[in-house]
Amino acid sequence: MNYFTPDFLEFFKELAANNHKEWFDENRTRYKKEVKDPFTHFVGDLIGHIHGSYEPELVVEPKDVIFRINRDIRFAKDKTPYKTNVSALISPKGRKAADYPALYIELSPEHLGIYGGCYMLKPAQVKAMRQHMANHLEQFQALNSDSDFRKYYPDGIVGESQKRVDKDVAEAAQQEPILFQKQFYYSHAADAELIPTDALLITVLDHYEAAFNMMQFLRDGWAAK
């Protein structure tokens, strides 16, 4: 089914050029009709499919995983008050668990962003994840090179790297440089024109399914912290 009309994309294009409270207040009803309500409906259906077929522990509501459109501008140089996209972090722990391996989606006029993995790990969690990968190196490499995973995420696992790792994983890191990273995530930017079509839900679910085994591997590493 189509969750969004073409005005979803148009709303954010206009917001980008009029990112202030006066314009948003004038378009608040439009925002609710074309953006907020359809996105809530879409995320609810996405949660339902994932819960029913993959993660029975995913017992959350859309409000638990959807981020607010208001930007946190307290310490930002950019003082524009609104994001020009909608996004959600879908996992049993909800949007507040930024360190937990999850499905992250972002819809904007620029792209349909589909992400997964670990982006904001604490130092102790980075060490635990590296140790987990080192202990299961062949399994990790097989998952990262899996043809279905690479079909949807051609770059595989990416992230910011550090120059050094602990001695107990140094040998494994020479075999697999990904262990030098402090982030372990994967991403794909699909065409934004998919958003107001009936291909949206199946596109996101296909990406989720292709990365399911990798996400479970990363969650095992997260739990080992």
XYZ file of N, CA and C in Angstrom:
675
model
N 0.838 -1.196 0.000
C 0.000 0.000 0.000
C 0.877 1.252 0.000
N 0.317 2.346 -0.445
C 0.998 3.640 -0.409
C 0.727 4.305 0.936
N 1.782 4.578 1.669
C 1.630 5.266 2.953
C 1.687 6.780 2.773
N 2.430 7.247 1.760
C 2.677 8.672 1.591
C 2.217 9.136 0.211
N 1.775 10.363 0.147
C 1.501 11.004 -1.135
C 2.758 11.770 -1.558
N 2.812 12.205 -2.811
C 3.974 13.010 -3.241
C 4.177 14.270 -2.405
N 3.132 14.720 -1.701
C 3.281 15.933 -0.893
C 4.189 15.707 0.308
N 4.435 14.448 0.673
C 5.411 14.175 1.729
C 6.761 14.763 1.343
N 7.215 14.473 0.137
C 8.503 14.989 -0.329
C 8.450 16.501 -0.504
N 7.338 16.983 -1.008
C 7.210 18.418 -1.251
C 7.219 19.199 0.065
N 6.596 18.634 1.097
C 6.572 19.298 2.401
C 7.994 19.577 2.881
N 8.863 18.576 2.799
C 10.220 18.743 3.309
C 11.063 19.636 2.410
N 10.792 19.633 1.135
C 11.492 20.563 0.247
C 11.146 22.005 0.623
N 9.876 22.258 0.903
C 9.460 23.602 1.296
C 9.970 23.948 2.692
N 9.979 22.958 3.593
C 10.497 23.198 4.937
C 11.969 23.583 4.890
N 12.740 22.948 4.027
C 14.161 23.262 3.920
C 14.377 24.723 3.555
N 13.461 25.285 2.791
C 13.575 26.685 2.378
C 12.895 27.643 3.360
N 12.135 27.088 4.316
C 11.374 27.926 5.263
C 11.446 27.325 6.668
N 12.669 27.063 7.112
C 12.828 26.339 8.364
C 12.744 27.284 9.560
N 11.501 27.664 9.872
C 11.247 28.507 11.027
C 9.848 28.223 11.556
N 9.600 28.619 12.787
C 8.378 28.254 13.485
C 7.129 28.808 12.794
N 7.233 30.007 12.243
C 6.050 30.611 11.630
C 5.542 29.756 10.467
N 6.467 29.333 9.596
C 6.054 28.516 8.454
C 5.515 27.171 8.935
N 6.196 26.584 9.914
C 5.757 25.276 10.383
C 4.377 25.362 11.029
N 4.137 26.389 11.808
C 2.820 26.553 12.423
C 1.733 26.694 11.358
N 2.021 27.422 10.291
C 1.056 27.577 9.210
C 0.791 26.262 8.479
N 1.763 25.352 8.539
C 1.648 24.076 7.830
C 1.527 22.880 8.771
N 1.167 23.133 10.008
C 1.128 22.064 11.001
C 0.073 21.011 10.659
N -1.085 21.439 10.200
C -2.124 20.477 9.815
C -1.656 19.625 8.641
N -1.017 20.262 7.693
C -0.446 19.538 6.545
C 0.620 18.546 7.015
N 1.462 18.956 7.939
C 2.493 18.071 8.482
C 1.865 16.831 9.104
N 0.821 17.026 9.890
C 0.172 15.891 10.542
C -0.440 14.949 9.508
N -1.070 15.502 8.490
C -1.755 14.686 7.489
C -0.789 13.981 6.547
N 0.233 14.689 6.077
C 1.099 14.161 5.020
C 2.384 13.511 5.545
N 2.744 13.824 6.785
C 4.023 13.323 7.304
C 3.838 12.496 8.575
N 3.390 13.129 9.646
C 3.379 12.473 10.957
C 2.487 11.240 10.998
N 1.241 11.384 10.607
C 0.312 10.256 10.678
C 0.705 9.118 9.729
N 1.034 9.409 8.462
C 1.459 8.306 7.581
C 2.732 7.607 8.062
N 3.688 8.378 8.599
C 4.922 7.760 9.074
C 4.642 6.875 10.286
N 3.772 7.324 11.168
C 3.393 6.510 12.324
C 2.736 5.207 11.865
N 1.869 5.308 10.871
C 1.205 4.127 10.316
C 2.232 3.178 9.687
N 3.141 3.739 8.900
C 4.170 2.931 8.250
C 5.051 2.222 9.273
N 5.519 2.947 10.262
C 6.389 2.354 11.281
C 5.638 1.283 12.070
N 4.375 1.519 12.352
C 3.573 0.513 13.039
C 3.468 -0.780 12.246
N 3.228 -0.669 10.946
C 3.171 -1.862 10.105
C 4.532 -2.543 10.017
N 5.599 -1.757 9.935
C 6.955 -2.316 9.873
C 7.262 -3.091 11.155
N 6.931 -2.517 12.295
C 7.118 -3.211 13.571
C 6.323 -4.516 13.582
N 5.088 -4.459 13.108
C 4.243 -5.646 13.102
C 4.829 -6.775 12.277
N 5.359 -6.461 11.104
C 5.959 -7.475 10.244
C 7.216 -8.066 10.894
N 8.056 -7.203 11.461
C 9.289 -7.684 12.082
C 8.977 -8.529 13.315
N 8.026 -8.070 14.114
C 7.623 -8.817 15.314
C 7.070 -10.188 14.935
N 6.241 -10.224 13.895
C 5.580 -11.474 13.528
C 6.489 -12.485 12.870
N 7.499 -12.018 12.132
C 8.320 -12.930 11.334
C 9.751 -13.109 11.835
N 10.261 -12.160 12.618
C 11.682 -12.196 12.962
C 11.972 -12.015 14.445
N 11.340 -11.036 15.072
C 11.707 -10.670 16.439
C 10.471 -10.639 17.339
N 10.091 -11.774 17.923
C 8.929 -11.764 18.815
C 9.113 -10.859 20.026
N 10.386 -10.563 20.337
C 10.661 -9.679 21.475
C 10.470 -8.208 21.126
N 10.198 -7.898 19.863
C 9.995 -6.503 19.452
C 8.571 -6.075 19.813
N 8.398 -5.717 21.064
C 7.085 -5.303 21.563
C 7.171 -3.820 21.905
N 7.073 -2.998 20.883
C 7.167 -1.550 21.036
C 6.074 -0.894 20.198
N 5.801 0.343 20.500
C 4.859 1.143 19.732
C 5.637 2.150 18.882
N 5.027 2.671 17.806
C 5.728 3.676 17.000
C 6.289 4.828 17.813
N 5.558 5.259 18.833
C 6.031 6.396 19.648
C 7.325 6.069 20.389
N 7.610 4.776 20.573
C 8.825 4.369 21.276
C 10.065 4.433 20.392
N 9.872 4.475 19.074
C 11.012 4.366 18.155
C 11.169 5.562 17.224
N 10.127 6.373 17.086
C 10.175 7.514 16.166
C 10.810 8.725 16.844
N 11.727 9.364 16.143
C 12.366 10.577 16.647
C 11.488 11.798 16.368
N 11.596 12.769 17.239
C 10.859 14.020 17.060
C 11.406 14.789 15.865
N 10.562 15.583 15.242
C 11.011 16.406 14.124
C 11.780 17.633 14.621
N 11.582 18.004 15.866
C 12.297 19.154 16.430
C 13.772 18.815 16.641
N 14.636 19.691 16.207
C 16.063 19.505 16.410
C 16.473 19.990 17.805
N 17.487 19.351 18.363
C 18.085 19.826 19.608
C 19.145 20.862 19.230
N 18.821 22.121 19.424
C 19.704 23.197 18.960
C 20.492 23.842 20.107
N 20.452 23.243 21.287
C 21.086 23.877 22.451
C 22.576 24.107 22.237
N 23.258 23.151 21.639
C 24.705 23.273 21.456
C 25.098 23.236 19.979
N 24.126 23.476 19.113
C 24.383 23.379 17.671
C 24.622 24.756 17.063
N 25.526 24.806 16.095
C 25.730 26.048 15.358
C 24.543 26.340 14.446
N 23.970 25.277 13.889
C 22.784 25.405 13.042
C 21.565 25.518 13.953
N 20.920 26.675 13.954
C 19.801 26.927 14.860
C 18.438 26.719 14.203
N 18.415 26.138 13.006
C 17.110 25.850 12.408
C 16.380 24.842 13.280
N 15.094 25.066 13.557
C 14.413 24.277 14.592
C 13.928 22.885 14.185
N 13.848 22.614 12.875
C 13.222 21.363 12.457
C 14.143 20.526 11.570
N 14.052 19.215 11.742
C 14.733 18.296 10.836
C 13.996 18.279 9.497
N 14.725 17.999 8.448
C 14.093 17.916 7.127
C 13.968 16.453 6.705
N 13.668 15.612 7.679
C 13.413 14.194 7.434
C 12.612 13.640 8.609
N 12.137 12.419 8.452
C 11.577 11.663 9.571
C 12.426 10.410 9.733
N 12.529 9.932 10.969
C 13.406 8.791 11.215
C 12.910 7.990 12.410
N 13.372 6.737 12.464
C 13.017 5.849 13.572
C 14.141 4.851 13.794
N 14.353 4.497 15.049
C 15.343 3.496 15.443
C 14.575 2.315 16.021
N 14.500 1.239 15.253
C 13.587 0.147 15.579
C 14.340 -1.018 16.199
N 14.098 -1.227 17.490
C 14.645 -2.364 18.222
C 13.794 -2.539 19.475
N 13.954 -3.664 20.169
C 13.181 -3.847 21.400
C 13.461 -2.780 22.455
N 14.582 -2.081 22.330
C 14.967 -1.084 23.329
C 14.540 0.333 22.943
N 14.016 0.507 21.724
C 13.511 1.805 21.325
C 14.584 2.800 20.924
N 14.147 4.013 20.649
C 15.037 5.027 20.074
C 16.087 5.539 21.055
N 15.888 5.353 22.348
C 16.824 5.898 23.325
C 18.091 5.056 23.466
N 18.056 3.825 22.950
C 19.226 2.946 23.046
C 20.055 3.087 21.776
N 20.770 4.197 21.669
C 21.520 4.495 20.446
C 22.707 3.573 20.246
N 23.105 2.843 21.281
C 24.250 1.943 21.178
C 23.840 0.527 20.770
N 22.552 0.226 20.792
C 22.086 -1.142 20.557
C 21.899 -1.401 19.066
N 22.381 -2.542 18.544
C 22.201 -2.847 17.119
C 20.720 -2.852 16.741
N 20.362 -2.063 15.752
C 18.960 -1.847 15.423
C 18.807 -1.511 13.952
N 17.575 -1.478 13.505
C 17.236 -0.967 12.179
C 16.921 0.520 12.306
N 17.629 1.326 11.540
C 17.379 2.766 11.527
C 16.925 3.152 10.131
N 15.811 3.869 10.049
C 15.308 4.330 8.758
C 15.166 5.845 8.773
N 15.411 6.440 7.624
C 15.333 7.888 7.482
C 14.718 8.202 6.126
N 13.627 8.960 6.134
C 12.920 9.304 4.906
C 13.024 10.804 4.677
N 13.509 11.185 3.507
C 13.676 12.594 3.172
C 13.588 12.754 1.656
N 13.540 13.988 1.155
C 13.552 14.182 -0.298
C 14.864 13.756 -0.943
N 15.924 13.593 -0.148
C 17.226 13.196 -0.688
C 17.350 11.693 -0.866
N 16.778 10.918 0.069
C 16.926 9.473 -0.020
C 15.988 8.757 0.937
N 15.869 7.473 0.702
C 15.316 6.540 1.668
C 16.519 5.854 2.291
N 16.884 6.246 3.489
C 18.061 5.708 4.149
C 17.704 4.506 5.006
N 18.426 3.402 4.800
C 18.208 2.178 5.562
C 19.551 1.776 6.171
N 19.598 1.695 7.491
C 20.851 1.491 8.201
C 20.679 0.382 9.240
N 21.801 -0.134 9.704
C 21.773 -1.096 10.794
C 23.137 -1.210 11.425
N 23.186 -1.875 12.591
C 24.464 -2.082 13.262
C 24.661 -1.186 14.453
N 25.933 -0.948 14.794
C 26.307 -0.196 15.998
C 26.992 1.106 15.598
N 26.428 2.217 16.010
C 26.964 3.510 15.606
C 27.532 4.301 16.780
N 26.956 4.158 17.958
C 27.355 4.992 19.095
C 27.741 4.128 20.292
N 28.710 3.253 20.098
C 29.170 2.400 21.181
C 30.066 3.167 22.157
N 29.964 2.840 23.421
C 30.868 3.371 24.435
C 32.196 2.616 24.335
N 33.293 3.199 24.847
C 34.605 2.535 24.734
C 34.621 1.094 25.204
N 33.986 0.799 26.329
C 33.968 -0.575 26.833
C 33.203 -1.497 25.882
N 32.163 -0.948 25.238
C 31.391 -1.749 24.289
C 32.188 -2.011 23.013
N 32.998 -1.039 22.592
C 33.858 -1.230 21.427
C 34.826 -2.385 21.691
N 35.429 -2.401 22.861
C 36.366 -3.470 23.219
C 35.670 -4.824 23.215
N 34.458 -4.858 23.777
C 33.719 -6.118 23.829
C 33.335 -6.589 22.434
N 32.957 -5.664 21.571
C 32.572 -6.030 20.209
C 33.779 -6.550 19.438
N 34.912 -5.905 19.606
C 36.132 -6.383 18.939
C 36.500 -7.784 19.419
N 36.382 -8.003 20.717
C 36.706 -9.323 21.252
C 35.756 -10.378 20.714
N 34.482 -10.023 20.623
C 33.478 -10.939 20.068
C 33.810 -11.284 18.618
N 34.186 -10.282 17.843
C 34.544 -10.526 16.449
C 35.808 -11.378 16.342
N 36.795 -11.078 17.193
C 38.037 -11.848 17.171
C 37.789 -13.308 17.546
N 36.883 -13.536 18.489
C 36.568 -14.894 18.933
C 35.766 -15.675 17.892
N 35.116 -14.965 16.994
C 34.267 -15.599 15.974
C 34.592 -15.005 14.604
N 35.885 -14.932 14.316
C 36.338 -14.193 13.136
C 35.817 -14.791 11.836
N 35.875 -16.098 11.695
C 35.412 -16.718 10.454
C 33.913 -16.505 10.262
N 33.159 -16.592 11.344
C 31.713 -16.358 11.250
C 31.430 -14.921 10.821
N 32.140 -13.967 11.445
C 31.934 -12.570 11.075
C 32.287 -12.320 9.616
N 33.409 -12.832 9.167
C 33.826 -12.607 7.783
C 32.858 -13.235 6.799
N 32.318 -14.399 7.157
C 31.325 -15.037 6.289
C 30.057 -14.194 6.199
N 29.631 -13.639 7.323
C 28.438 -12.785 7.322
C 28.680 -11.513 6.517
N 29.854 -10.937 6.681
C 30.154 -9.669 6.011
C 30.342 -9.836 4.510
N 30.706 -11.015 4.071
C 30.899 -11.254 2.643
C 29.725 -11.982 2.006
N 28.708 -12.286 2.799
C 27.538 -12.996 2.288
C 26.938 -12.263 1.087
N 26.633 -12.997 0.031
C 26.195 -12.376 -1.222
C 24.882 -11.615 -1.066
N 23.967 -12.142 -0.257
C 22.693 -11.455 -0.075
C 22.888 -10.170 0.725
N 23.730 -10.235 1.764
C 24.030 -9.033 2.553
C 24.674 -7.968 1.671
N 25.644 -8.358 0.855
C 26.349 -7.399 0.005
C 25.477 -6.900 -1.151
N 24.475 -7.660 -1.528
C 23.539 -7.191 -2.559
C 22.830 -5.931 -2.090
N 22.466 -5.899 -0.817
C 21.723 -4.763 -0.268
C 22.631 -3.725 0.392
N 23.795 -4.160 0.844
C 24.750 -3.252 1.490
C 26.126 -3.495 0.861
N 26.372 -2.960 -0.322
C 27.593 -3.284 -1.078
C 28.893 -3.014 -0.328
N 28.910 -2.024 0.557
C 30.137 -1.694 1.285
C 30.353 -2.564 2.515
N 29.362 -3.370 2.872
C 29.486 -4.192 4.068
C 29.569 -3.353 5.329
N 30.267 -3.873 6.336
C 30.411 -3.171 7.612
C 31.411 -2.028 7.460
N 30.994 -0.842 7.850
C 31.845 0.346 7.773
C 31.841 1.045 9.127
N 32.660 2.081 9.250
C 32.693 2.856 10.479
C 34.036 3.535 10.665
N 34.070 4.476 11.592
C 35.297 5.205 11.893
C 36.297 4.287 12.586
N 37.556 4.389 12.191
C 38.592 3.502 12.733
C 39.515 4.222 13.713
N 40.208 3.431 14.516
C 41.244 3.910 15.413
C 42.575 3.285 15.005
N 43.672 3.864 15.463
C 44.992 3.385 15.054
C 45.421 2.139 15.812
N 44.904 1.961 17.038
C 45.364 0.860 17.872
C 44.187 0.071 18.416
N 44.465 -1.201 18.706
C 43.504 -2.054 19.395
C 44.225 -2.740 20.555
N 43.479 -3.338 21.451
C 44.080 -4.061 22.577
C 44.895 -5.250 22.071
N 45.890 -5.613 22.837
C 46.794 -6.684 22.432
C 46.078 -8.004 22.182
N 45.010 -8.266 22.951
C 44.346 -9.561 22.825
C 43.556 -9.716 21.532
N 43.361 -8.620 20.788
C 42.683 -8.734 19.490
C 43.583 -8.261 18.351
N 44.840 -7.915 18.664
C 45.739 -7.350 17.653
C 45.989 -8.320 16.500
N 46.182 -9.593 16.815
C 46.451 -10.579 15.763
C 45.241 -10.723 14.842
N 44.060 -10.797 15.440
C 42.844 -10.906 14.629
C 42.634 -9.649 13.787
N 42.993 -8.487 14.335
C 42.820 -7.228 13.604
C 43.730 -7.161 12.381
N 44.884 -7.825 12.439
C 45.749 -7.870 11.262
C 45.112 -8.703 10.158
N 44.354 -9.719 10.553
C 43.632 -10.531 9.572
C 42.376 -9.830 9.081
N 41.748 -9.059 9.963
C 40.493 -8.389 9.626
C 40.552 -6.947 10.136
N 40.930 -5.987 9.267
C 41.091 -4.584 9.689
C 39.830 -3.938 10.235
N 38.673 -4.523 9.987
C 37.436 -3.957 10.538
C 37.502 -3.888 12.056
N 38.322 -4.741 12.682
C 38.431 -4.714 14.137
C 39.060 -3.424 14.652
N 39.706 -2.671 13.784
C 40.238 -1.369 14.187
C 39.123 -0.318 14.316
N 37.962 -0.623 13.794
C 36.869 0.344 13.844
C 36.292 0.459 15.252
N 35.687 1.621 15.503
C 34.941 1.804 16.748
C 33.441 1.911 16.474
N 33.088 1.850 15.205
C 31.698 1.775 14.768
C 31.580 0.576 13.829
N 30.424 -0.078 13.870
C 30.227 -1.266 13.038
C 28.801 -1.210 12.485
N 28.656 -0.535 11.360
C 27.310 -0.385 10.814
C 27.319 -0.582 9.305
N 26.136 -0.683 8.744
C 25.953 -0.868 7.311
C 24.813 0.041 6.872
N 24.832 0.455 5.616
C 23.821 1.422 5.182
C 23.578 1.321 3.686
N 22.415 1.794 3.310
C 22.076 1.897 1.893
C 21.151 3.092 1.709
N 21.431 3.887 0.697
C 20.582 5.031 0.363
C 19.825 4.706 -0.915
N 18.536 4.460 -0.784
C 17.688 4.163 -1.931
C 17.073 5.463 -2.459
N 16.518 5.380 -3.635
C 15.927 6.554 -4.276
C 14.723 7.042 -3.484
N 14.672 8.328 -3.213
C 13.555 8.910 -2.466
C 12.229 8.735 -3.180
N 12.268 8.534 -4.491
C 11.031 8.360 -5.245
C 10.296 7.088 -4.841
N 10.966 6.181 -4.119
C 10.300 4.975 -3.614
C 9.323 5.288 -2.483
N 9.540 6.407 -1.800
C 8.773 6.692 -0.583
C 7.269 6.770 -0.834
N 6.797 7.514 -1.837
C 5.347 7.562 -2.048
C 4.835 6.470 -2.989
N 5.373 5.245 -2.845
C 4.934 4.122 -3.677
C 4.619 2.920 -2.807
N 3.990 1.925 -3.412
C 3.665 0.720 -2.650
C 4.860 -0.214 -2.498
N 6.029 0.196 -3.009
C 7.246 -0.610 -2.855
C 7.996 -0.276 -1.579
N 7.559 0.729 -0.832
C 8.319 1.202 0.330
C 8.492 0.122 1.390
N 7.409 -0.467 1.835
C 7.484 -1.426 2.939
C 8.324 -2.644 2.568
N 8.092 -3.211 1.396
C 8.834 -4.403 1.004
C 10.312 -4.088 0.802
N 10.623 -2.875 0.344
C 12.029 -2.480 0.186
C 12.753 -2.479 1.526
N 12.132 -1.876 2.527
C 12.752 -1.834 3.857
C 12.854 -3.236 4.457
N 11.807 -4.036 4.300
C 11.820 -5.396 4.842
C 12.863 -6.266 4.152
N 13.043 -6.088 2.853
C 14.074 -6.853 2.142
C 15.467 -6.522 2.689
N 15.702 -5.250 2.922
C 16.990 -4.838 3.486
C 17.169 -5.379 4.907
N 16.101 -5.309 5.682
C 16.156 -5.831 7.052
C 16.481 -7.325 7.043
N 15.792 -8.078 6.198
C 15.996 -9.523 6.141
C 17.423 -9.870 5.720
N 17.956 -9.143 4.743
C 19.310 -9.418 4.256
C 20.357 -9.212 5.345
N 20.075 -8.339 6.296
C 21.037 -8.030 7.357
C 20.695 -8.694 8.685
N 19.661 -9.520 8.704
C 19.188 -10.069 9.979
C 20.273 -10.853 10.709
N 20.973 -11.743 10.021
C 21.999 -12.558 10.682
C 23.158 -11.699 11.180
N 23.524 -10.684 10.406
C 24.577 -9.780 10.855
C 24.135 -9.014 12.091
N 22.898 -8.544 12.098
C 22.415 -7.805 13.256
C 22.404 -8.681 14.501
N 22.013 -9.955 14.350
C 22.012 -10.854 15.505
C 23.429 -11.097 16.007
N 24.378 -11.193 15.097
C 25.778 -11.350 15.488
C 26.243 -10.136 16.294
N 25.913 -8.949 15.811
C 26.315 -7.737 16.517
C 25.613 -7.616 17.869
N 24.389 -8.068 17.951
C 23.693 -8.035 19.227
C 24.337 -8.994 20.234
N 24.832 -10.115 19.738
C 25.555 -11.031 20.633
C 26.805 -10.351 21.177
N 27.497 -9.601 20.320
C 28.669 -8.860 20.758
C 28.310 -7.756 21.728
N 27.206 -7.085 21.483
C 26.734 -6.030 22.394
C 26.420 -6.629 23.770
N 25.821 -7.794 23.797
C 25.423 -8.431 25.068
C 26.627 -8.910 25.852
N 27.776 -9.054 25.162
C 28.972 -9.558 25.839
C 29.730 -8.473 26.573
N 29.249 -7.250 26.527
C 29.970 -6.116 27.122
C 30.167 -6.290 28.628
